[in-house]
PDB file of C-alpha atoms in Angstrom:
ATOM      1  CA  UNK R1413       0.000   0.000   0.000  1.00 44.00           C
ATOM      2  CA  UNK R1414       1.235   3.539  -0.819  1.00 52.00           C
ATOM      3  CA  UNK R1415       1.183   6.659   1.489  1.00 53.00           C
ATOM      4  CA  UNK R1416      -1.326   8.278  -0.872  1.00 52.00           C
ATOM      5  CA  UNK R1417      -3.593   4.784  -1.169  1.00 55.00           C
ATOM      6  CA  UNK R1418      -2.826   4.607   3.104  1.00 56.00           C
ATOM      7  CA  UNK R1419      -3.402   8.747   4.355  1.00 56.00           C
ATOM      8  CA  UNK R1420      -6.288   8.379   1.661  1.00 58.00           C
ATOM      9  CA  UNK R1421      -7.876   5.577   3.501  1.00 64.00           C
ATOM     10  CA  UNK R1422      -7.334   6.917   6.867  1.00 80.00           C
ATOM     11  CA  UNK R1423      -6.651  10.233   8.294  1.00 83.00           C
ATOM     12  CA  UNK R1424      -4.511   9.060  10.895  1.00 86.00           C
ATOM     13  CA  UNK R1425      -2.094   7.617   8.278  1.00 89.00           C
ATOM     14  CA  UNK R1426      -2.401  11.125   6.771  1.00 91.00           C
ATOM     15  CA  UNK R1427      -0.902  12.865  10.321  1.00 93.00           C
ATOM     16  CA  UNK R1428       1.605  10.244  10.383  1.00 92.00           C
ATOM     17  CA  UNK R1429       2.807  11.121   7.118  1.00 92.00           C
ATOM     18  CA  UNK R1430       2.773  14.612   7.270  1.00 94.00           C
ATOM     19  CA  UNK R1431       4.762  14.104  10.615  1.00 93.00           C
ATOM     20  CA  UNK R1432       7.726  11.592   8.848  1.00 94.00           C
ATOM     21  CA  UNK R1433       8.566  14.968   6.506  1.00 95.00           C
ATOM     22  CA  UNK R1434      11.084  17.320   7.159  1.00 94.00           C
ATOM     23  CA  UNK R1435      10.263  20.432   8.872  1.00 96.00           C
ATOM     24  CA  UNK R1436      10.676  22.183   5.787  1.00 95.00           C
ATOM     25  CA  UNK R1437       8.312  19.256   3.586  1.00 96.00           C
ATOM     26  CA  UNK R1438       6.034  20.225   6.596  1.00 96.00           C
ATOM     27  CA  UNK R1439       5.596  23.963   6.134  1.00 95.00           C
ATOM     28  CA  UNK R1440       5.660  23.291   1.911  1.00 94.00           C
ATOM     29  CA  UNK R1441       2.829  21.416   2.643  1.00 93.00           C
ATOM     30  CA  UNK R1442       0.810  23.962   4.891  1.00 91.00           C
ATOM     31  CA  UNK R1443       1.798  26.590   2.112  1.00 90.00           C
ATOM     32  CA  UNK R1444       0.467  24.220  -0.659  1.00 88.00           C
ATOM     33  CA  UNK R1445      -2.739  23.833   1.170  1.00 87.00           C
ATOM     34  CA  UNK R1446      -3.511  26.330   1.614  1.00 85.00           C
ATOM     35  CA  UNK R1447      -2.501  27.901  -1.448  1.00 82.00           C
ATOM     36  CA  UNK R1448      -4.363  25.123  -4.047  1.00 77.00           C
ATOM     37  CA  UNK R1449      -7.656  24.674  -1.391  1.00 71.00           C
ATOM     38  CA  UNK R1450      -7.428  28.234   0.312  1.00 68.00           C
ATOM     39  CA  UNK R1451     -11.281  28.666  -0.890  1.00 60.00           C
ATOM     40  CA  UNK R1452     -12.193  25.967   1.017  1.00 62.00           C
ATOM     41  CA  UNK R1453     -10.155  25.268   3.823  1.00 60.00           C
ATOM     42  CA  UNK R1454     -10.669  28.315   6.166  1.00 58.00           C
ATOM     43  CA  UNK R1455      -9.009  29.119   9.628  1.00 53.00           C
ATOM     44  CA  UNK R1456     -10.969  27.246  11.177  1.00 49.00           C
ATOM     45  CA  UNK R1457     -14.681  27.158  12.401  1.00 49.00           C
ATOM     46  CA  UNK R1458     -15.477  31.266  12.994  1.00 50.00           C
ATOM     47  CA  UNK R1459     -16.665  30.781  16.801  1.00 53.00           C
ATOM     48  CA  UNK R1460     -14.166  27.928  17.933  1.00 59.00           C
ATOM     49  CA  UNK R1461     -10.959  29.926  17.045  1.00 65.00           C
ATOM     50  CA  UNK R1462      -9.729  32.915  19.001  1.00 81.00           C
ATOM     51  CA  UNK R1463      -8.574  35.073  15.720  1.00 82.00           C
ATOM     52  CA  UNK R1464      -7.463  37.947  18.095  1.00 88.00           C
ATOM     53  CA  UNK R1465      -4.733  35.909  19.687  1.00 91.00           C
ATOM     54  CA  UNK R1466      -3.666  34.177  16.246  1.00 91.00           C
ATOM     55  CA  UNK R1467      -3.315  37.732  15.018  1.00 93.00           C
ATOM     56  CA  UNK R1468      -1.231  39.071  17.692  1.00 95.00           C
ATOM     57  CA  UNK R1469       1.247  35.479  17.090  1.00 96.00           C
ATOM     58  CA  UNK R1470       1.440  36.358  13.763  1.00 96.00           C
ATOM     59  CA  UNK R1471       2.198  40.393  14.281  1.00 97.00           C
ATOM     60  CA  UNK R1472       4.939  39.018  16.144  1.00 97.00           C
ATOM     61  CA  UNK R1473       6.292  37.042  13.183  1.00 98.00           C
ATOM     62  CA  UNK R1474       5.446  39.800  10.959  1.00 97.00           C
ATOM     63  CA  UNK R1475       7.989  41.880  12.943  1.00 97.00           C
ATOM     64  CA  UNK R1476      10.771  39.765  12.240  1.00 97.00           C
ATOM     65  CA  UNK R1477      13.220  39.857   9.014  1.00 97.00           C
ATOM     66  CA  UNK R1478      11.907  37.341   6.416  1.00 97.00           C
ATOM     67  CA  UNK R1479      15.120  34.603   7.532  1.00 97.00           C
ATOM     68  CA  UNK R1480      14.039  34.836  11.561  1.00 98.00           C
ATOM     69  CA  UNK R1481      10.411  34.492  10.135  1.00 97.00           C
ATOM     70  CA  UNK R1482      11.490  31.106   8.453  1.00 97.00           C
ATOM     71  CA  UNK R1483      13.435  30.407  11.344  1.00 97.00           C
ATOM     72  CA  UNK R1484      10.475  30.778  13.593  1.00 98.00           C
ATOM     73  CA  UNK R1485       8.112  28.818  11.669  1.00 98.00           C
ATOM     74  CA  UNK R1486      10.621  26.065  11.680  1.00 97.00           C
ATOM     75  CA  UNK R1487      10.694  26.496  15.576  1.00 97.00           C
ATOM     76  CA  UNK R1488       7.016  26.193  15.873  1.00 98.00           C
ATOM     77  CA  UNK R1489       7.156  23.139  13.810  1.00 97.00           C
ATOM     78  CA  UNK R1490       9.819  21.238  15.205  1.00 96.00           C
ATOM     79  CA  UNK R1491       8.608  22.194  18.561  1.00 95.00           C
ATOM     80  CA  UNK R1492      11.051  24.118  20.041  1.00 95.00           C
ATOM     81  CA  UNK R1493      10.932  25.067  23.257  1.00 94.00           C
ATOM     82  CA  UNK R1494      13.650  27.595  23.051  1.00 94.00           C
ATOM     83  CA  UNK R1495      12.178  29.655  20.977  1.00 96.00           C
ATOM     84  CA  UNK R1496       9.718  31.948  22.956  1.00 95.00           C
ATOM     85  CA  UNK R1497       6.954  32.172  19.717  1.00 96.00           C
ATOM     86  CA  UNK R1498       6.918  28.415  19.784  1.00 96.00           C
ATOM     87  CA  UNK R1499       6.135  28.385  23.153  1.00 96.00           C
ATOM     88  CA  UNK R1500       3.487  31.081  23.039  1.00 95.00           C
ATOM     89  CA  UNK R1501       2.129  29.182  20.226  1.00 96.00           C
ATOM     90  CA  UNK R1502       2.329  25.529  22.269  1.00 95.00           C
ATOM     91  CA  UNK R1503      -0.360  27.084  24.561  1.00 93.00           C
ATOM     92  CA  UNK R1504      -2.687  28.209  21.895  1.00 93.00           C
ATOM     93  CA  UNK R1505      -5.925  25.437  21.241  1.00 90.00           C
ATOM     94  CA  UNK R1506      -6.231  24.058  18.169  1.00 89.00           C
ATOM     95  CA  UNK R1507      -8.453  25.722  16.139  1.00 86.00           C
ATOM     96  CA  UNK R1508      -6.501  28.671  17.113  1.00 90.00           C
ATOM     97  CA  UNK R1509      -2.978  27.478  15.996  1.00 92.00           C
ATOM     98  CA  UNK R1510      -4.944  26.816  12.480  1.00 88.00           C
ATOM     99  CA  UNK R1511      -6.075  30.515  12.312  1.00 87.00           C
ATOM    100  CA  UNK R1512      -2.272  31.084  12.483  1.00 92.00           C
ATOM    101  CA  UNK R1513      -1.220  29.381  10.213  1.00 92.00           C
ATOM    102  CA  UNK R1514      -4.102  30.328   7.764  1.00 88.00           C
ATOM    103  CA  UNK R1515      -2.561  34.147   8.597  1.00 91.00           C
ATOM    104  CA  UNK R1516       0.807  32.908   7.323  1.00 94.00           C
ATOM    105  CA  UNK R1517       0.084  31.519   4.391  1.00 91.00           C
ATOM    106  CA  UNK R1518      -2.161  35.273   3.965  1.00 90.00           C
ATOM    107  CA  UNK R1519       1.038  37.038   5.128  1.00 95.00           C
ATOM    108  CA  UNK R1520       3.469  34.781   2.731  1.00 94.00           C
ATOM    109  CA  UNK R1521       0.673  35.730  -0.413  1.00 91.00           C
ATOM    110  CA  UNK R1522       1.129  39.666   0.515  1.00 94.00           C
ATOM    111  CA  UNK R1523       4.436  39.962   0.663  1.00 94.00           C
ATOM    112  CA  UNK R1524       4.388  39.850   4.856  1.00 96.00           C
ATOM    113  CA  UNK R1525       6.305  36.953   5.477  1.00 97.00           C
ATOM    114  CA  UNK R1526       8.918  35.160   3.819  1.00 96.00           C
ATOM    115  CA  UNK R1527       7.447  33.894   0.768  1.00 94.00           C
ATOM    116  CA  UNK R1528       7.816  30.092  -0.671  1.00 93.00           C
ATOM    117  CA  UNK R1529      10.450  29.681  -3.017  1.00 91.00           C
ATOM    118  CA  UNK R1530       9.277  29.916  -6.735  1.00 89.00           C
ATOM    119  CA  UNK R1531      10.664  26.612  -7.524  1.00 91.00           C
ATOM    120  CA  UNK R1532       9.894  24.668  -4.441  1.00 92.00           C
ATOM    121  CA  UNK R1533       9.214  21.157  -5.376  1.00 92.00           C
ATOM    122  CA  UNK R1534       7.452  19.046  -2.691  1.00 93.00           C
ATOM    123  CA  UNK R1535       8.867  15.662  -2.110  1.00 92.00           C
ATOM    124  CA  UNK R1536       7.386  12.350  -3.554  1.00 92.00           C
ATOM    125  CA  UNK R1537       5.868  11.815  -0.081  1.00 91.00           C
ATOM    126  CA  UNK R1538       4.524  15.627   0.413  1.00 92.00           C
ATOM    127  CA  UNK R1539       3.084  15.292  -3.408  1.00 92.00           C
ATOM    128  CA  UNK R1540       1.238  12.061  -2.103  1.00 91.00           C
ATOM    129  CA  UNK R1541       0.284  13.525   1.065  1.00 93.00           C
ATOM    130  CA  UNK R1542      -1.362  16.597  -0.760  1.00 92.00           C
ATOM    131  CA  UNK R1543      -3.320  14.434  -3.654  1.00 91.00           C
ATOM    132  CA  UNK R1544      -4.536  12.222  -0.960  1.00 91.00           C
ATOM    133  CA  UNK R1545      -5.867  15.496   1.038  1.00 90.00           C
ATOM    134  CA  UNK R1546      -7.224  16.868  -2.240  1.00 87.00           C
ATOM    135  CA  UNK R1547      -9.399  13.677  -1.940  1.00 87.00           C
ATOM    136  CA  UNK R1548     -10.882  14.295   0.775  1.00 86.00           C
ATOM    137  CA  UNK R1549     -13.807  15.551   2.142  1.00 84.00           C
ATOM    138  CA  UNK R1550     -13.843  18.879   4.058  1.00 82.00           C
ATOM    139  CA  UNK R1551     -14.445  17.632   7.705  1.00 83.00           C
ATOM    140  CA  UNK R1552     -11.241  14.962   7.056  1.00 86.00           C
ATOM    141  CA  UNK R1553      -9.101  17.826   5.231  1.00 86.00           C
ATOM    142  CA  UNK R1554      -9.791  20.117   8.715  1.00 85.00           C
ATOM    143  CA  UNK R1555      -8.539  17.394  11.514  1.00 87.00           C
ATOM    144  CA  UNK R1556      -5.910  16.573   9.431  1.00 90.00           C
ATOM    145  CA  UNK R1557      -4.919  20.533   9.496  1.00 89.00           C
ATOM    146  CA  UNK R1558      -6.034  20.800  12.839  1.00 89.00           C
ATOM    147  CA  UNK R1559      -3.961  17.612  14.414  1.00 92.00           C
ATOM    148  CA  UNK R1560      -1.022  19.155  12.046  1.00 94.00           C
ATOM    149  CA  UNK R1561      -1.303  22.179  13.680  1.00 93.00           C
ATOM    150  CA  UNK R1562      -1.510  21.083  16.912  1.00 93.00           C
ATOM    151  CA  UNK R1563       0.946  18.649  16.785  1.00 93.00           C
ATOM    152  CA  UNK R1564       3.677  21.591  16.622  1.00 96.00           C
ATOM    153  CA  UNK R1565       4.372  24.163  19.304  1.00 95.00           C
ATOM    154  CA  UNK R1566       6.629  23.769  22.495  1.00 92.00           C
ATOM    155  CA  UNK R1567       4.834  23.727  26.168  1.00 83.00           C
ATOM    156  CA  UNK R1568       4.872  26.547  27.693  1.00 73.00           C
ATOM    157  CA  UNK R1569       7.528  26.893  30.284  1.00 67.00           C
ATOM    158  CA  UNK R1570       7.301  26.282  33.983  1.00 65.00           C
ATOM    159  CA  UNK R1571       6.217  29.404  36.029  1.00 58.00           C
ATOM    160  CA  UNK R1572       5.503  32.955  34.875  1.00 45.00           C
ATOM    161  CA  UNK R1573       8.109  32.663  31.472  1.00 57.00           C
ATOM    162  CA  UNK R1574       5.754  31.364  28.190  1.00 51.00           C
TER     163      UNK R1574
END
């Protein structure tokens, strides 16, 4: 059995996937998801996210020089917990952390944040991975994003530090 046939046939083949990429594979593939289903994968459900607290995550990023941006978003993702956005981030709830990420992927279209490399080629895997969630139905295609999303993030630390 393939990936594709596998993450097709069961979602939680499809997180496992996604989570056997490289960090980098990882944020291609948020990028191409949003970017080839942006119509209809949205944040997340309007009244389960908290888009003020997304938005002030992503101001944060915004801030930053386009490298520190990538470098952050690779924090986030391999779950840094030195990294204080990561951290911030590890303490957001789900639906949440996919409003952020649905901001990036905004930010990366307007010129905001460091934008995906013109000739970025997904791997074989990430190409699978992204037909089989093209397959989908919308309810699978959002807890896939969600449980990606919410698989990244540090804890917060210990005490009053985030």
């Amino acid at each position: 059995m393939t990936n594709y046939t596998a993450a097709v046939n069961n979602p939680d083949q499809a997180i496992t996937v996604f989570r056997r990429l490289d960090v980098d594979e990882q944020l291609a593939l948020l990028w191409f998801v949003y970017e080839q289903m942006g119509d209809s994968i949205t944040p997340a459900a309007p009244g389960s996210a908290s888009p003020e607290i997304a938005t002030g995550l992503y101001n944060q990023v915004k801030e930053q020089e386009h490298q520190q941006q990538l470098d952050t978003m690779r924090a986030i993702a391999r779950c840094d917990s030195s990294n204080q956005i990561s951290r911030e981030y590890g303490s957001l709830a789900a639906n949440t952390k996919l409003a952020f990420w649905y901001f990036l992927a905004q930010g990366m279209t307007s010129g905001e944040i460091i934008p995906m490399p013109d000739d970025y080629k997904l791997t074989d895997q990430g190409q699978d991975l992204l037909a089989a969630l093209e397959t989908m139905g919308f309810e699978e295609q959002i807890t896939i994003l969600r449980s990606a999303a919410e698989g990244m993030g540090s804890e917060p630390a210990s005490g009053s530090n985030v």
